[in-house]
Coordinates of C-alpha atoms in Angstrom, one line a residue:
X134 CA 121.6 83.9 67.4
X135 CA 120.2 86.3 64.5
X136 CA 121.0 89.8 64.8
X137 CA 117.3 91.0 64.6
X138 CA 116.8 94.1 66.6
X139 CA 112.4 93.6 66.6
X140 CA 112.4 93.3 70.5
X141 CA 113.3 96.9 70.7
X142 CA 110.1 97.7 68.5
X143 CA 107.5 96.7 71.3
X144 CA 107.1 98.4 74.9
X145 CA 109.1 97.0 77.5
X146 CA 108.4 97.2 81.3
X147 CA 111.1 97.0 83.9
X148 CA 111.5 94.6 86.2
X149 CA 111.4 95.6 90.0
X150 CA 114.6 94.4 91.9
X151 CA 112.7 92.1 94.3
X152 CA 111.4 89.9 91.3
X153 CA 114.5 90.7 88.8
X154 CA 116.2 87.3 89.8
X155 CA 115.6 84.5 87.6
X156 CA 117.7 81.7 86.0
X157 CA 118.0 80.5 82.5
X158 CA 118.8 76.8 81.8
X159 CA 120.2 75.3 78.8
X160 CA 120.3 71.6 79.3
X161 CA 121.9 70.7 82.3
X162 CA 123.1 73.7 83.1
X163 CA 121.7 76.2 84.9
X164 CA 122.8 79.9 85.5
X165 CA 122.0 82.5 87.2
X166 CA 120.8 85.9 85.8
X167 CA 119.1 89.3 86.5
X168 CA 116.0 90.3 84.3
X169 CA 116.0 93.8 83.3
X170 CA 112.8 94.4 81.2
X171 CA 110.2 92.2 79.8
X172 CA 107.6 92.7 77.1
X173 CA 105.0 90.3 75.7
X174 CA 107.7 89.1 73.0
X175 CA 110.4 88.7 75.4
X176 CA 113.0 89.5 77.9
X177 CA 116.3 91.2 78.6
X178 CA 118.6 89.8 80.8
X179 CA 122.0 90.3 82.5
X180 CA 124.5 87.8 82.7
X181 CA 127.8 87.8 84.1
X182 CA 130.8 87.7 82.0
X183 CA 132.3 84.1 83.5
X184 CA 128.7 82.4 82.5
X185 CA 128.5 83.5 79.0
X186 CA 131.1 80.6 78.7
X187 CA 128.3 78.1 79.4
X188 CA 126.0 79.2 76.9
X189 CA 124.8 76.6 74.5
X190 CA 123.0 77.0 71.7
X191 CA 121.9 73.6 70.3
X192 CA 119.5 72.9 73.5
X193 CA 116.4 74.2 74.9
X194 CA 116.6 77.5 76.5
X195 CA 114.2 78.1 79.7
X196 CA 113.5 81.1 81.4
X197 CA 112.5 80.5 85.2
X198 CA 111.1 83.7 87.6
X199 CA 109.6 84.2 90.7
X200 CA 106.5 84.4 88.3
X201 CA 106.8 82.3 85.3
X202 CA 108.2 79.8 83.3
X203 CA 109.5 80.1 79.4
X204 CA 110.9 78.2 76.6
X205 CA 113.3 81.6 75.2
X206 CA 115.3 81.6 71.6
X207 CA 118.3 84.1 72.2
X208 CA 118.3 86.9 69.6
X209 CA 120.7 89.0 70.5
X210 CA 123.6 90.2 72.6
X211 CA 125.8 92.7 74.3
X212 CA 128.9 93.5 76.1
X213 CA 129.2 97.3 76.9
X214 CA 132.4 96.1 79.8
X215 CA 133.4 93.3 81.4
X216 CA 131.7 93.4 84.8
X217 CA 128.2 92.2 82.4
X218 CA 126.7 91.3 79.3
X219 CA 123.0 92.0 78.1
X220 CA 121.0 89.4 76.1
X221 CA 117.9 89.1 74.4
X222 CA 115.3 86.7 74.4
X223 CA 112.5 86.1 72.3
X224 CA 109.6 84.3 74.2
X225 CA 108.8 80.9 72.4
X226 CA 106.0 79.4 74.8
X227 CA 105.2 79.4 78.3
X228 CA 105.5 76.5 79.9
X229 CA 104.9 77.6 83.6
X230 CA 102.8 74.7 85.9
X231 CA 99.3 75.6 86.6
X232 CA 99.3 76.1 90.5
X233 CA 96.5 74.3 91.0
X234 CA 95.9 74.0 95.1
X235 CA 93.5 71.1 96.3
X236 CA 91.1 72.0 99.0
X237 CA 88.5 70.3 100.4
X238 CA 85.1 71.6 99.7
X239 CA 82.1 70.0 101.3
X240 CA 79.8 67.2 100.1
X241 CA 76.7 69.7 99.3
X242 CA 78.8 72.4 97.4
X243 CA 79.5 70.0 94.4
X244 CA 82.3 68.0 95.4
X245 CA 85.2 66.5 97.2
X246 CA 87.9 68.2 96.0
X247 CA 88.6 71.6 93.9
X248 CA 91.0 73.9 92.5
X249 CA 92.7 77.1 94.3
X250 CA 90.4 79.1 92.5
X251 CA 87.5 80.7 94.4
X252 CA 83.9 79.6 92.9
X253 CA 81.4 82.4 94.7
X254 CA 78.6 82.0 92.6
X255 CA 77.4 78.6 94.1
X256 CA 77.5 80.5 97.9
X257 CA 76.0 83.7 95.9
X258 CA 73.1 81.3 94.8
X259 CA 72.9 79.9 98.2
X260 CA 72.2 83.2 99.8
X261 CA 70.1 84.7 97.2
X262 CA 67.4 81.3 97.3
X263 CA 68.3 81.8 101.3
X264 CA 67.0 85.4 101.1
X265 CA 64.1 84.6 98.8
X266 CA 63.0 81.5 101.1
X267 CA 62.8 84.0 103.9
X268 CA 61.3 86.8 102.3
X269 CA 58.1 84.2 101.3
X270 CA 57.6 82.7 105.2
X271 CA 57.7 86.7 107.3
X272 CA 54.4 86.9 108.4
X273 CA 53.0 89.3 106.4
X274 CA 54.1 88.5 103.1
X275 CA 53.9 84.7 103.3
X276 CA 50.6 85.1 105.0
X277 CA 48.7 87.4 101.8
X278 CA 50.5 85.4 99.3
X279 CA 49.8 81.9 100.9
X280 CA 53.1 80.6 101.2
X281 CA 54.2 80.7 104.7
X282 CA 52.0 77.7 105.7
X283 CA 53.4 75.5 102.8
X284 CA 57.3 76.5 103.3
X285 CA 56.7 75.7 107.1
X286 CA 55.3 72.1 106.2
X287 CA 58.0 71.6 103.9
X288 CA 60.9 72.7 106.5
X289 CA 58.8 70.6 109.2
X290 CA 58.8 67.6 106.7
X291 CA 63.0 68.0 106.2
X292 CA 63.0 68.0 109.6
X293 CA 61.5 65.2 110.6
X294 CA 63.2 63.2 107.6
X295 CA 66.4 64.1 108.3
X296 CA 65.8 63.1 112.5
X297 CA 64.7 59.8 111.4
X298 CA 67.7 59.6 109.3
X299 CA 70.1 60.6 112.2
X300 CA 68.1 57.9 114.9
X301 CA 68.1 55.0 112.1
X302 CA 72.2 55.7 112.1
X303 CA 72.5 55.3 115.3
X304 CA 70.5 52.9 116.3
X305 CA 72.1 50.6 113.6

């Protein structure tokens, strides 16, 4: 551990009780402890007295929260009493699993199976040729621009190929 102070030079946000709970592991061993603030270079946690026993420093540190997971260097630490001691942790790199959700998506929207992530801009395409396709067959404006008898023919033609598609199915 170096006695570098730098994590105090930085802003550091506070961690809200509901997500404070995390646990660091060194090896094997795994304890528990209570974040206290967090800053884009690090953290400072609270650990009880009995576990600063099992501290090791010549193995991989690894900060796990509700929210994240980091490889940590310890930089500093302190013991105001004996009910808790502070440490400091210097962020190395994050190492936290992409959450990646599969979910079927359907045949026409580009494939079998995607990410959690939402993708509107293939439904906001959708819609917009949708809107445009209708605008060009209304009556009046298909009719003066020519249009509406050729998008009919075309939606007749789908029709019918995709009928004949459906009866050679099931006749087969």
């Amino acid at each position: 551990m170096t006695s570098d102070l730098s994590l105090t030079n930085c802003y550091r946000c506070p961690v809200a009780a509901e997500k404070a709970k995390a646990w660091l592991q060194m090896g094997h061993r795994r304890v528990n402890v209570t974040m206290l603030d967090t800053s884009i270079e690090g953290f400072t946690i609270v650990i009880r007295p009995k576990d600063v026993r099992l501290l090791r420093y010549d193995v991989t540190w690894t900060l796990t929260t509700c929210d994240e997971k980091c490889i940590v260097h310890p930089e500093w630490m302190y013991n105001a009493d004996a009910t808790s001691g502070q440490l400091g942790l210097r962020r190395v790199r994050d190492v936290t699993p992409s959450r990646m959700r599969r979910k079927h998506s359907a045949w026409f929207m580009g494939g079998a199976f995607r990410g959690g992530e939402s993708d509107l801009s293939g439904l906001a395409l959708g819609g917009m040729l949708m809107l445009i396709v209708a605008i060009l067959t209304l009556p009046g404006i298909g009719d003066d621009l020519g249009t509406a008898p050729r998008i009919q023919s075309l939606l007749q033609d789908g029709f019918r190929s995709v009928a004949s598609s459906i009866q050679s199915f099931l006749n087969s």
